[in-house]
């Protein structure tokens, strides 16, 4: 499925139906009174959060969404039918903004949560409503109200519990495929993954957690370098970050420097991101050249107050322990916030 996390759409609610001008015509009643019915109300446009969806792809084309108009009133006091509401399903976690004012209208977080973005017009009153004791035969009826319309901007922020970050090629997708049912593309070159991948980590007796592989983070990402900038927003809603490091390229690669450099990007994007708990993980420990340097790197992180997890996403070494820690930490963070 293609991943799209932003969309601009136009919504128009249904117009109200017009009221009707009509007079009763029946045998033996020579001058029947007014019997023009009211118009029906136009349908609303409603957004509804759906936790099964994870892309705004359906809103890239078409961009225009209209609810049904109300029917016009008819003679014999018949009220027009109300227009049907148009319900648009959007992924849970979508921010809804007014495109012009940029005002945040709603943050649709919960499954099934609804928000009316454009209200249908009221139906106009038929001439039957205008009859009075002095005006027995009104020839007046109202037109239906116009339905509201507006441009909206939809912005999806993935609702993942855990974010997986690290430079390109460090093995994020490999780890994701090891610990979840996701099957992302894996290859020996940077920028293999072009959009965030979601996976679900399951353990017996525990609710599943969603993990997002956030690709494209490099130095300067927060200022637009590479493809990572738009994905940084998906880090915002995670509760825990797995920060993956890789020194397999050789001595030129400095894990501590890499760690600081990416954290700098997170901070530059949004200072509150640095408060998120991170698990620091050295990957590719199956390679002798990596293992040789691991103890030294471990002690460097130790001095900074971080425990360093040593894993191989490929062979699975250390992965189960990491997953256990992830569950423990997310549980802890959740219980502190709820
Ligand atoms: N030896 C070894 N190689 C690994 C390990 N994990 C990943 N690799 C290899 O490293 C390369 C990159 O792996 P990916 O999982 O695609 O890395 P990524 O971080 O998702 O990369 P991008 O999507 O490009 O950002 C692939 O050739 C993997 O086979 C590991 O634990 N040990
Ligand atoms: Mg990848």
mmCIF file of C-alpha atoms and ligand atoms in Angstrom:
data_model
loop_
_atom_site.group_PDB
_atom_site.id
_atom_site.type_symbol
_atom_site.label_atom_id
_atom_site.label_comp_id
_atom_site.label_asym_id
_atom_site.label_seq_id
_atom_site.Cartn_x
_atom_site.Cartn_y
_atom_site.Cartn_z
ATOM 1 C CA UNK A 1 0.000 0.000 0.000
ATOM 2 C CA UNK A 2 1.302 3.413 -0.890
ATOM 3 C CA UNK A 3 1.983 5.655 2.049
ATOM 4 C CA UNK A 4 0.683 9.213 1.890
ATOM 5 C CA UNK A 5 0.692 11.329 5.002
ATOM 6 C CA UNK A 6 -0.663 14.634 3.783
ATOM 7 C CA UNK A 7 -3.652 15.630 1.697
ATOM 8 C CA UNK A 8 -5.587 18.751 0.804
ATOM 9 C CA UNK A 9 -9.259 18.226 0.129
ATOM 10 C CA UNK A 10 -12.362 20.255 -0.564
ATOM 11 C CA UNK A 11 -15.565 19.304 1.212
ATOM 12 C CA UNK A 12 -19.020 20.578 0.463
ATOM 13 C CA UNK A 13 -22.083 19.728 2.479
ATOM 14 C CA UNK A 14 -25.442 19.331 0.750
ATOM 15 C CA UNK A 15 -27.602 22.367 0.066
ATOM 16 C CA UNK A 16 -30.991 22.447 1.705
ATOM 17 C CA UNK A 17 -33.962 21.738 -0.561
ATOM 18 C CA UNK A 18 -36.223 24.652 -1.529
ATOM 19 C CA UNK A 19 -39.584 25.163 0.060
ATOM 20 C CA UNK A 20 -42.534 24.729 -2.278
ATOM 21 C CA UNK A 21 -45.362 27.046 -3.322
ATOM 22 C CA UNK A 22 -48.496 25.031 -3.881
ATOM 23 C CA UNK A 23 -52.247 25.200 -3.231
ATOM 24 C CA UNK A 24 -54.611 22.429 -2.472
ATOM 25 C CA UNK A 25 -56.724 21.450 -5.470
ATOM 26 C CA UNK A 26 -59.535 19.122 -4.718
ATOM 27 C CA UNK A 27 -63.024 18.667 -5.968
ATOM 28 C CA UNK A 28 -65.629 20.489 -3.914
ATOM 29 C CA UNK A 29 -62.975 22.616 -2.250
ATOM 30 C CA UNK A 30 -62.863 25.572 -4.599
ATOM 31 C CA UNK A 31 -60.103 27.518 -2.942
ATOM 32 C CA UNK A 32 -57.879 25.154 -1.027
ATOM 33 C CA UNK A 33 -55.246 26.651 1.259
ATOM 34 C CA UNK A 34 -51.461 26.596 0.744
ATOM 35 C CA UNK A 35 -49.891 23.151 0.996
ATOM 36 C CA UNK A 36 -46.291 23.647 -0.165
ATOM 37 C CA UNK A 37 -43.938 21.504 1.935
ATOM 38 C CA UNK A 38 -40.507 22.405 3.353
ATOM 39 C CA UNK A 39 -37.266 21.421 1.665
ATOM 40 C CA UNK A 40 -35.136 18.677 3.228
ATOM 41 C CA UNK A 41 -31.866 19.385 5.033
ATOM 42 C CA UNK A 42 -28.620 18.879 3.118
ATOM 43 C CA UNK A 43 -26.263 16.090 4.222
ATOM 44 C CA UNK A 44 -23.228 16.856 6.426
ATOM 45 C CA UNK A 45 -19.672 15.882 5.563
ATOM 46 C CA UNK A 46 -18.252 13.887 8.446
ATOM 47 C CA UNK A 47 -14.763 12.542 9.041
ATOM 48 C CA UNK A 48 -14.492 9.288 10.948
ATOM 49 C CA UNK A 49 -11.282 7.819 12.380
ATOM 50 C CA UNK A 50 -10.510 4.267 11.361
ATOM 51 C CA UNK A 51 -7.656 2.446 13.084
ATOM 52 C CA UNK A 52 -7.337 -0.013 10.179
ATOM 53 C CA UNK A 53 -6.191 2.698 7.785
ATOM 54 C CA UNK A 54 -2.622 3.899 7.662
ATOM 55 C CA UNK A 55 -2.486 6.148 4.623
ATOM 56 C CA UNK A 56 -4.252 9.188 3.193
ATOM 57 C CA UNK A 57 -3.823 7.804 -0.313
ATOM 58 C CA UNK A 58 -7.571 7.775 -0.938
ATOM 59 C CA UNK A 59 -7.632 11.536 -0.585
ATOM 60 C CA UNK A 60 -5.054 12.397 -3.204
ATOM 61 C CA UNK A 61 -7.575 11.809 -5.957
ATOM 62 C CA UNK A 62 -10.379 12.796 -6.130
ATOM 63 C CA UNK A 63 -9.983 15.825 -3.937
ATOM 64 C CA UNK A 64 -13.582 16.997 -3.921
ATOM 65 C CA UNK A 65 -16.138 15.445 -1.640
ATOM 66 C CA UNK A 66 -19.792 16.415 -1.603
ATOM 67 C CA UNK A 67 -22.674 15.302 0.520
ATOM 68 C CA UNK A 68 -26.124 14.895 -0.967
ATOM 69 C CA UNK A 69 -28.485 17.869 -1.198
ATOM 70 C CA UNK A 70 -31.901 17.908 0.433
ATOM 71 C CA UNK A 71 -34.871 17.349 -1.868
ATOM 72 C CA UNK A 72 -37.244 20.185 -2.569
ATOM 73 C CA UNK A 73 -40.552 20.342 -0.762
ATOM 74 C CA UNK A 74 -43.655 19.312 -2.698
ATOM 75 C CA UNK A 75 -47.341 19.988 -2.747
ATOM 76 C CA UNK A 76 -49.735 18.231 -0.401
ATOM 77 C CA UNK A 77 -47.502 19.292 2.491
ATOM 78 C CA UNK A 78 -44.753 16.882 1.535
ATOM 79 C CA UNK A 79 -41.426 17.700 3.129
ATOM 80 C CA UNK A 80 -38.386 17.005 0.962
ATOM 81 C CA UNK A 81 -36.107 14.134 1.931
ATOM 82 C CA UNK A 82 -32.953 15.013 3.888
ATOM 83 C CA UNK A 83 -29.711 14.545 1.988
ATOM 84 C CA UNK A 84 -27.519 11.684 3.164
ATOM 85 C CA UNK A 85 -24.434 12.505 5.216
ATOM 86 C CA UNK A 86 -21.135 11.764 3.549
ATOM 87 C CA UNK A 87 -18.851 9.854 5.902
ATOM 88 C CA UNK A 88 -15.178 9.867 4.998
ATOM 89 C CA UNK A 89 -13.000 7.311 6.743
ATOM 90 C CA UNK A 90 -9.554 8.592 7.586
ATOM 91 C CA UNK A 91 -6.707 6.918 9.472
ATOM 92 C CA UNK A 92 -6.786 7.310 13.252
ATOM 93 C CA UNK A 93 -4.129 9.856 14.128
ATOM 94 C CA UNK A 94 -5.049 12.355 11.434
ATOM 95 C CA UNK A 95 -4.945 16.051 12.253
ATOM 96 C CA UNK A 96 -7.614 18.089 10.506
ATOM 97 C CA UNK A 97 -6.793 21.696 9.721
ATOM 98 C CA UNK A 98 -8.566 24.508 7.947
ATOM 99 C CA UNK A 99 -6.363 24.980 4.894
ATOM 100 C CA UNK A 100 -6.656 28.756 4.841
ATOM 101 C CA UNK A 101 -6.279 29.660 8.496
ATOM 102 C CA UNK A 102 -4.196 26.574 9.379
ATOM 103 C CA UNK A 103 -6.344 26.353 12.502
ATOM 104 C CA UNK A 104 -6.380 22.883 14.027
ATOM 105 C CA UNK A 105 -10.001 21.796 13.912
ATOM 106 C CA UNK A 106 -9.693 18.315 15.302
ATOM 107 C CA UNK A 107 -7.247 15.568 16.116
ATOM 108 C CA UNK A 108 -8.987 12.321 15.294
ATOM 109 C CA UNK A 109 -7.252 9.838 17.526
ATOM 110 C CA UNK A 110 -9.767 7.254 18.582
ATOM 111 C CA UNK A 111 -11.270 4.498 16.523
ATOM 112 C CA UNK A 112 -14.759 5.526 15.422
ATOM 113 C CA UNK A 113 -14.384 9.146 16.534
ATOM 114 C CA UNK A 114 -16.339 11.506 14.294
ATOM 115 C CA UNK A 115 -16.147 15.138 13.414
ATOM 116 C CA UNK A 116 -18.462 17.135 11.164
ATOM 117 C CA UNK A 117 -16.348 19.325 8.886
ATOM 118 C CA UNK A 118 -19.156 20.861 6.824
ATOM 119 C CA UNK A 119 -22.768 21.207 7.827
ATOM 120 C CA UNK A 120 -25.634 20.710 5.429
ATOM 121 C CA UNK A 121 -27.947 23.655 4.697
ATOM 122 C CA UNK A 122 -31.382 23.796 6.287
ATOM 123 C CA UNK A 123 -34.302 23.235 3.966
ATOM 124 C CA UNK A 124 -36.374 26.278 3.015
ATOM 125 C CA UNK A 125 -39.914 26.590 4.382
ATOM 126 C CA UNK A 126 -42.825 25.936 2.039
ATOM 127 C CA UNK A 127 -45.681 28.365 1.591
ATOM 128 C CA UNK A 128 -47.929 26.426 3.985
ATOM 129 C CA UNK A 129 -45.801 27.894 6.780
ATOM 130 C CA UNK A 130 -46.470 31.451 5.780
ATOM 131 C CA UNK A 131 -50.248 31.341 5.976
ATOM 132 C CA UNK A 132 -51.788 33.654 8.594
ATOM 133 C CA UNK A 133 -55.325 34.719 9.364
ATOM 134 C CA UNK A 134 -54.946 37.738 7.116
ATOM 135 C CA UNK A 135 -52.788 36.113 4.474
ATOM 136 C CA UNK A 136 -54.579 32.985 3.471
ATOM 137 C CA UNK A 137 -52.825 32.362 0.194
ATOM 138 C CA UNK A 138 -49.132 33.174 0.567
ATOM 139 C CA UNK A 139 -47.148 32.836 -2.626
ATOM 140 C CA UNK A 140 -43.908 32.866 -0.800
ATOM 141 C CA UNK A 141 -41.519 30.050 0.044
ATOM 142 C CA UNK A 142 -37.866 30.021 1.091
ATOM 143 C CA UNK A 143 -34.920 28.721 -0.829
ATOM 144 C CA UNK A 144 -32.823 26.101 0.903
ATOM 145 C CA UNK A 145 -29.647 27.246 2.679
ATOM 146 C CA UNK A 146 -26.339 26.531 1.003
ATOM 147 C CA UNK A 147 -24.291 23.723 2.498
ATOM 148 C CA UNK A 148 -20.996 24.767 4.102
ATOM 149 C CA UNK A 149 -17.849 24.252 2.083
ATOM 150 C CA UNK A 150 -14.163 24.571 2.879
ATOM 151 C CA UNK A 151 -10.688 23.388 2.045
ATOM 152 C CA UNK A 152 -9.113 21.138 4.625
ATOM 153 C CA UNK A 153 -5.620 19.891 5.195
ATOM 154 C CA UNK A 154 -5.277 16.384 6.533
ATOM 155 C CA UNK A 155 -2.045 15.438 8.226
ATOM 156 C CA UNK A 156 -1.391 11.919 9.407
ATOM 157 C CA UNK A 157 0.826 11.294 12.382
ATOM 158 C CA UNK A 158 1.277 7.610 12.807
ATOM 159 C CA UNK A 159 0.205 6.220 16.110
ATOM 160 C CA UNK A 160 3.113 3.932 16.778
ATOM 161 C CA UNK A 161 4.189 3.001 20.283
ATOM 162 C CA UNK A 162 7.791 2.530 19.280
ATOM 163 C CA UNK A 163 9.883 4.405 16.711
ATOM 164 C CA UNK A 164 12.900 2.795 15.114
ATOM 165 C CA UNK A 165 15.490 5.342 14.065
ATOM 166 C CA UNK A 166 19.056 5.212 12.820
ATOM 167 C CA UNK A 167 21.155 6.212 9.824
ATOM 168 C CA UNK A 168 20.359 4.605 6.467
ATOM 169 C CA UNK A 169 21.574 1.015 6.115
ATOM 170 C CA UNK A 170 22.031 0.373 9.851
ATOM 171 C CA UNK A 171 19.513 -2.495 9.706
ATOM 172 C CA UNK A 172 16.206 -0.940 10.797
ATOM 173 C CA UNK A 173 14.089 -2.871 8.335
ATOM 174 C CA UNK A 174 15.940 -6.097 9.125
ATOM 175 C CA UNK A 175 15.157 -5.682 12.817
ATOM 176 C CA UNK A 176 11.548 -4.760 12.082
ATOM 177 C CA UNK A 177 11.086 -7.934 10.044
ATOM 178 C CA UNK A 178 12.709 -9.984 12.821
ATOM 179 C CA UNK A 179 10.464 -8.765 15.618
ATOM 180 C CA UNK A 180 7.192 -8.152 13.792
ATOM 181 C CA UNK A 181 5.135 -9.559 10.988
ATOM 182 C CA UNK A 182 6.133 -6.710 8.665
ATOM 183 C CA UNK A 183 8.130 -7.695 5.566
ATOM 184 C CA UNK A 184 9.888 -4.553 4.398
ATOM 185 C CA UNK A 185 12.437 -4.516 1.636
ATOM 186 C CA UNK A 186 15.987 -5.028 2.874
ATOM 187 C CA UNK A 187 19.080 -4.269 0.831
ATOM 188 C CA UNK A 188 22.708 -3.422 1.144
ATOM 189 C CA UNK A 189 22.418 0.253 0.260
ATOM 190 C CA UNK A 190 21.131 3.369 1.987
ATOM 191 C CA UNK A 191 17.598 4.680 1.424
ATOM 192 C CA UNK A 192 16.148 1.272 0.671
ATOM 193 C CA UNK A 193 13.121 2.211 2.714
ATOM 194 C CA UNK A 194 11.433 5.304 1.350
ATOM 195 C CA UNK A 195 8.376 5.586 3.577
ATOM 196 C CA UNK A 196 7.762 4.526 7.163
ATOM 197 C CA UNK A 197 6.926 0.858 7.637
ATOM 198 C CA UNK A 198 4.661 -0.255 10.417
ATOM 199 C CA UNK A 199 4.896 -3.577 12.182
ATOM 200 C CA UNK A 200 3.124 -5.112 15.125
ATOM 201 C CA UNK A 201 5.091 -6.808 17.894
ATOM 202 C CA UNK A 202 3.161 -9.548 19.591
ATOM 203 C CA UNK A 203 3.926 -11.410 22.752
ATOM 204 C CA UNK A 204 1.835 -13.913 24.568
ATOM 205 C CA UNK A 205 -0.311 -12.509 27.354
ATOM 206 C CA UNK A 206 0.268 -8.985 26.231
ATOM 207 C CA UNK A 207 -1.438 -6.410 24.099
ATOM 208 C CA UNK A 208 0.419 -5.875 20.820
ATOM 209 C CA UNK A 209 2.529 -2.802 20.240
ATOM 210 C CA UNK A 210 2.967 -0.978 16.961
ATOM 211 C CA UNK A 211 6.485 -0.203 15.820
ATOM 212 C CA UNK A 212 7.393 2.203 13.022
ATOM 213 C CA UNK A 213 10.587 2.023 10.980
ATOM 214 C CA UNK A 214 11.347 5.689 10.321
ATOM 215 C CA UNK A 215 13.635 5.939 7.308
ATOM 216 C CA UNK A 216 15.679 8.670 5.756
ATOM 217 C CA UNK A 217 17.134 10.357 8.818
ATOM 218 C CA UNK A 218 20.532 11.860 8.095
ATOM 219 C CA UNK A 219 22.393 14.939 9.181
ATOM 220 C CA UNK A 220 20.400 17.980 8.100
ATOM 221 C CA UNK A 221 17.121 16.043 7.890
ATOM 222 C CA UNK A 222 15.421 18.581 10.140
ATOM 223 C CA UNK A 223 16.302 21.263 7.582
ATOM 224 C CA UNK A 224 15.108 19.215 4.650
ATOM 225 C CA UNK A 225 18.161 17.175 3.643
ATOM 226 C CA UNK A 226 17.239 13.824 2.121
ATOM 227 C CA UNK A 227 13.757 12.438 2.559
ATOM 228 C CA UNK A 228 13.579 12.311 6.347
ATOM 229 C CA UNK A 229 11.991 15.663 7.221
ATOM 230 C CA UNK A 230 8.392 14.703 6.635
ATOM 231 C CA UNK A 231 8.885 11.488 8.567
ATOM 232 C CA UNK A 232 10.164 13.196 11.692
ATOM 233 C CA UNK A 233 6.620 14.045 12.616
ATOM 234 C CA UNK A 234 5.885 10.363 13.019
ATOM 235 C CA UNK A 235 8.425 10.198 15.826
ATOM 236 C CA UNK A 236 6.348 12.694 17.783
ATOM 237 C CA UNK A 237 3.717 10.270 18.871
ATOM 238 C CA UNK A 238 5.870 7.318 19.730
ATOM 239 C CA UNK A 239 6.382 6.519 23.392
ATOM 240 C CA UNK A 240 9.781 4.955 23.042
ATOM 241 C CA UNK A 241 12.594 5.247 20.516
ATOM 242 C CA UNK A 242 14.942 2.460 19.502
ATOM 243 C CA UNK A 243 18.065 4.169 18.263
ATOM 244 C CA UNK A 244 19.995 1.767 16.078
ATOM 245 C CA UNK A 245 23.740 2.173 15.514
ATOM 246 C CA UNK A 246 26.063 0.479 13.036
ATOM 247 C CA UNK A 247 29.858 0.624 12.892
ATOM 248 C CA UNK A 248 30.343 -2.184 10.401
ATOM 249 C CA UNK A 249 31.642 0.192 7.741
ATOM 250 C CA UNK A 250 34.883 0.391 9.690
ATOM 251 C CA UNK A 251 36.852 2.691 11.945
ATOM 252 C CA UNK A 252 35.500 5.751 10.177
ATOM 253 C CA UNK A 253 32.164 5.102 11.811
ATOM 254 C CA UNK A 254 31.857 6.494 15.325
ATOM 255 C CA UNK A 255 28.766 5.252 17.161
ATOM 256 C CA UNK A 256 28.762 8.040 19.744
ATOM 257 C CA UNK A 257 29.106 10.713 17.098
ATOM 258 C CA UNK A 258 26.302 9.161 15.009
ATOM 259 C CA UNK A 259 24.099 8.969 18.092
ATOM 260 C CA UNK A 260 24.561 12.658 18.870
ATOM 261 C CA UNK A 261 24.145 13.695 15.255
ATOM 262 C CA UNK A 262 20.720 12.069 14.848
ATOM 263 C CA UNK A 263 19.564 13.276 18.231
ATOM 264 C CA UNK A 264 20.541 16.748 17.151
ATOM 265 C CA UNK A 265 18.171 16.385 14.182
ATOM 266 C CA UNK A 266 15.328 15.254 16.435
ATOM 267 C CA UNK A 267 15.903 18.177 18.728
ATOM 268 C CA UNK A 268 16.150 20.675 15.863
ATOM 269 C CA UNK A 269 12.828 19.400 14.527
ATOM 270 C CA UNK A 270 11.077 19.522 17.872
ATOM 271 C CA UNK A 271 12.856 20.116 21.197
ATOM 272 C CA UNK A 272 10.346 17.954 23.058
ATOM 273 C CA UNK A 273 11.563 14.895 21.145
ATOM 274 C CA UNK A 274 14.746 14.789 23.199
ATOM 275 C CA UNK A 275 12.702 13.966 26.262
ATOM 276 C CA UNK A 276 11.572 10.682 24.806
ATOM 277 C CA UNK A 277 13.126 7.607 26.292
ATOM 278 C CA UNK A 278 15.621 5.938 23.948
ATOM 279 C CA UNK A 279 17.051 2.465 23.921
ATOM 280 C CA UNK A 280 20.519 2.598 22.379
ATOM 281 C CA UNK A 281 21.281 -0.446 20.291
ATOM 282 C CA UNK A 282 24.465 -1.497 18.522
ATOM 283 C CA UNK A 283 23.504 -3.718 15.600
ATOM 284 C CA UNK A 284 25.406 -6.267 13.462
ATOM 285 C CA UNK A 285 27.193 -7.730 16.477
ATOM 286 C CA UNK A 286 27.531 -10.977 14.473
ATOM 287 C CA UNK A 287 30.370 -9.340 12.557
ATOM 288 C CA UNK A 288 33.767 -9.855 14.272
ATOM 289 C CA UNK A 289 34.886 -6.321 13.468
ATOM 290 C CA UNK A 290 31.844 -4.964 15.275
ATOM 291 C CA UNK A 291 32.145 -7.257 18.263
ATOM 292 C CA UNK A 292 35.786 -6.253 18.724
ATOM 293 C CA UNK A 293 34.861 -2.647 19.289
ATOM 294 C CA UNK A 294 31.650 -3.296 21.188
ATOM 295 C CA UNK A 295 33.087 -3.281 24.719
ATOM 296 C CA UNK A 296 34.745 0.041 24.166
ATOM 297 C CA UNK A 297 31.560 1.592 22.785
ATOM 298 C CA UNK A 298 29.572 0.095 25.625
ATOM 299 C CA UNK A 299 31.709 1.888 28.153
ATOM 300 C CA UNK A 300 31.471 5.184 26.269
ATOM 301 C CA UNK A 301 27.675 5.009 26.405
ATOM 302 C CA UNK A 302 27.859 3.835 30.007
ATOM 303 C CA UNK A 303 29.601 7.075 30.903
ATOM 304 C CA UNK A 304 26.765 8.960 29.249
ATOM 305 C CA UNK A 305 24.264 7.044 31.370
ATOM 306 C CA UNK A 306 22.994 4.724 28.645
ATOM 307 C CA UNK A 307 22.921 0.994 28.682
ATOM 308 C CA UNK A 308 24.016 -0.256 25.260
ATOM 309 C CA UNK A 309 22.104 -3.217 23.840
ATOM 310 C CA UNK A 310 24.139 -5.451 21.578
ATOM 311 C CA UNK A 311 22.157 -7.260 18.917
ATOM 312 C CA UNK A 312 22.242 -8.825 15.512
ATOM 313 C CA UNK A 313 19.030 -8.234 13.643
ATOM 314 C CA UNK A 314 20.242 -10.822 11.190
ATOM 315 C CA UNK A 315 21.028 -13.771 13.483
ATOM 316 C CA UNK A 316 18.611 -12.727 16.220
ATOM 317 C CA UNK A 317 21.271 -12.522 18.905
ATOM 318 C CA UNK A 318 20.170 -10.213 21.743
ATOM 319 C CA UNK A 319 16.905 -9.416 19.982
ATOM 320 C CA UNK A 320 14.571 -11.207 22.385
ATOM 321 C CA UNK A 321 16.075 -9.385 25.331
ATOM 322 C CA UNK A 322 15.639 -6.099 23.511
ATOM 323 C CA UNK A 323 12.000 -6.883 22.767
ATOM 324 C CA UNK A 324 11.387 -7.713 26.428
ATOM 325 C CA UNK A 325 12.867 -4.387 27.429
ATOM 326 C CA UNK A 326 10.715 -2.619 24.850
ATOM 327 C CA UNK A 327 7.556 -4.132 26.312
ATOM 328 C CA UNK A 328 8.607 -3.316 29.859
ATOM 329 C CA UNK A 329 9.482 0.271 29.015
ATOM 330 C CA UNK A 330 6.369 0.994 26.968
ATOM 331 C CA UNK A 331 4.193 -0.474 29.729
ATOM 332 C CA UNK A 332 5.934 1.745 32.229
ATOM 333 C CA UNK A 333 5.593 4.877 30.115
ATOM 334 C CA UNK A 334 1.936 4.115 29.420
ATOM 335 C CA UNK A 335 1.146 3.589 33.091
ATOM 336 C CA UNK A 336 2.800 6.890 33.969
ATOM 337 C CA UNK A 337 0.720 8.779 31.468
ATOM 338 C CA UNK A 338 -2.659 7.249 32.001
HETATM 339 N N1 LIG B 1 25.874 -8.707 9.279
HETATM 340 C C1 LIG B 1 24.722 -8.103 9.487
HETATM 341 N N2 LIG B 1 24.118 -7.431 8.489
HETATM 342 C C2 LIG B 1 22.934 -6.833 8.742
HETATM 343 C C3 LIG B 1 22.313 -6.909 10.025
HETATM 344 N N3 LIG B 1 21.151 -6.210 9.954
HETATM 345 C C4 LIG B 1 21.057 -5.739 8.708
HETATM 346 N N4 LIG B 1 22.119 -6.120 7.968
HETATM 347 C C5 LIG B 1 22.360 -5.782 6.556
HETATM 348 O O1 LIG B 1 22.510 -4.386 6.436
HETATM 349 C C6 LIG B 1 21.962 -3.935 5.192
HETATM 350 C C7 LIG B 1 20.910 -2.870 5.447
HETATM 351 O O2 LIG B 1 19.808 -3.435 6.134
HETATM 352 P P1 LIG B 1 18.378 -2.764 6.141
HETATM 353 O O3 LIG B 1 17.574 -3.513 7.126
HETATM 354 O O4 LIG B 1 17.876 -2.618 4.767
HETATM 355 O O5 LIG B 1 18.774 -1.340 6.725
HETATM 356 P P2 LIG B 1 17.849 -0.043 6.906
HETATM 357 O O6 LIG B 1 18.328 0.658 8.124
HETATM 358 O O7 LIG B 1 16.420 -0.407 6.859
HETATM 359 O O8 LIG B 1 18.272 0.796 5.641
HETATM 360 P P3 LIG B 1 17.452 1.931 4.858
HETATM 361 O O9 LIG B 1 16.086 1.413 4.597
HETATM 362 O O10 LIG B 1 18.211 2.114 3.606
HETATM 363 O O11 LIG B 1 17.475 3.123 5.740
HETATM 364 C C8 LIG B 1 21.392 -5.181 4.515
HETATM 365 O O12 LIG B 1 22.321 -5.650 3.606
HETATM 366 C C9 LIG B 1 21.204 -6.152 5.653
HETATM 367 O O13 LIG B 1 21.274 -7.486 5.252
HETATM 368 C C10 LIG B 1 22.983 -7.649 11.050
HETATM 369 O O14 LIG B 1 22.523 -7.769 12.189
HETATM 370 N N5 LIG B 1 24.170 -8.221 10.725
HETATM 371 MG MG1 LIG B 2 14.988 0.082 5.535
#
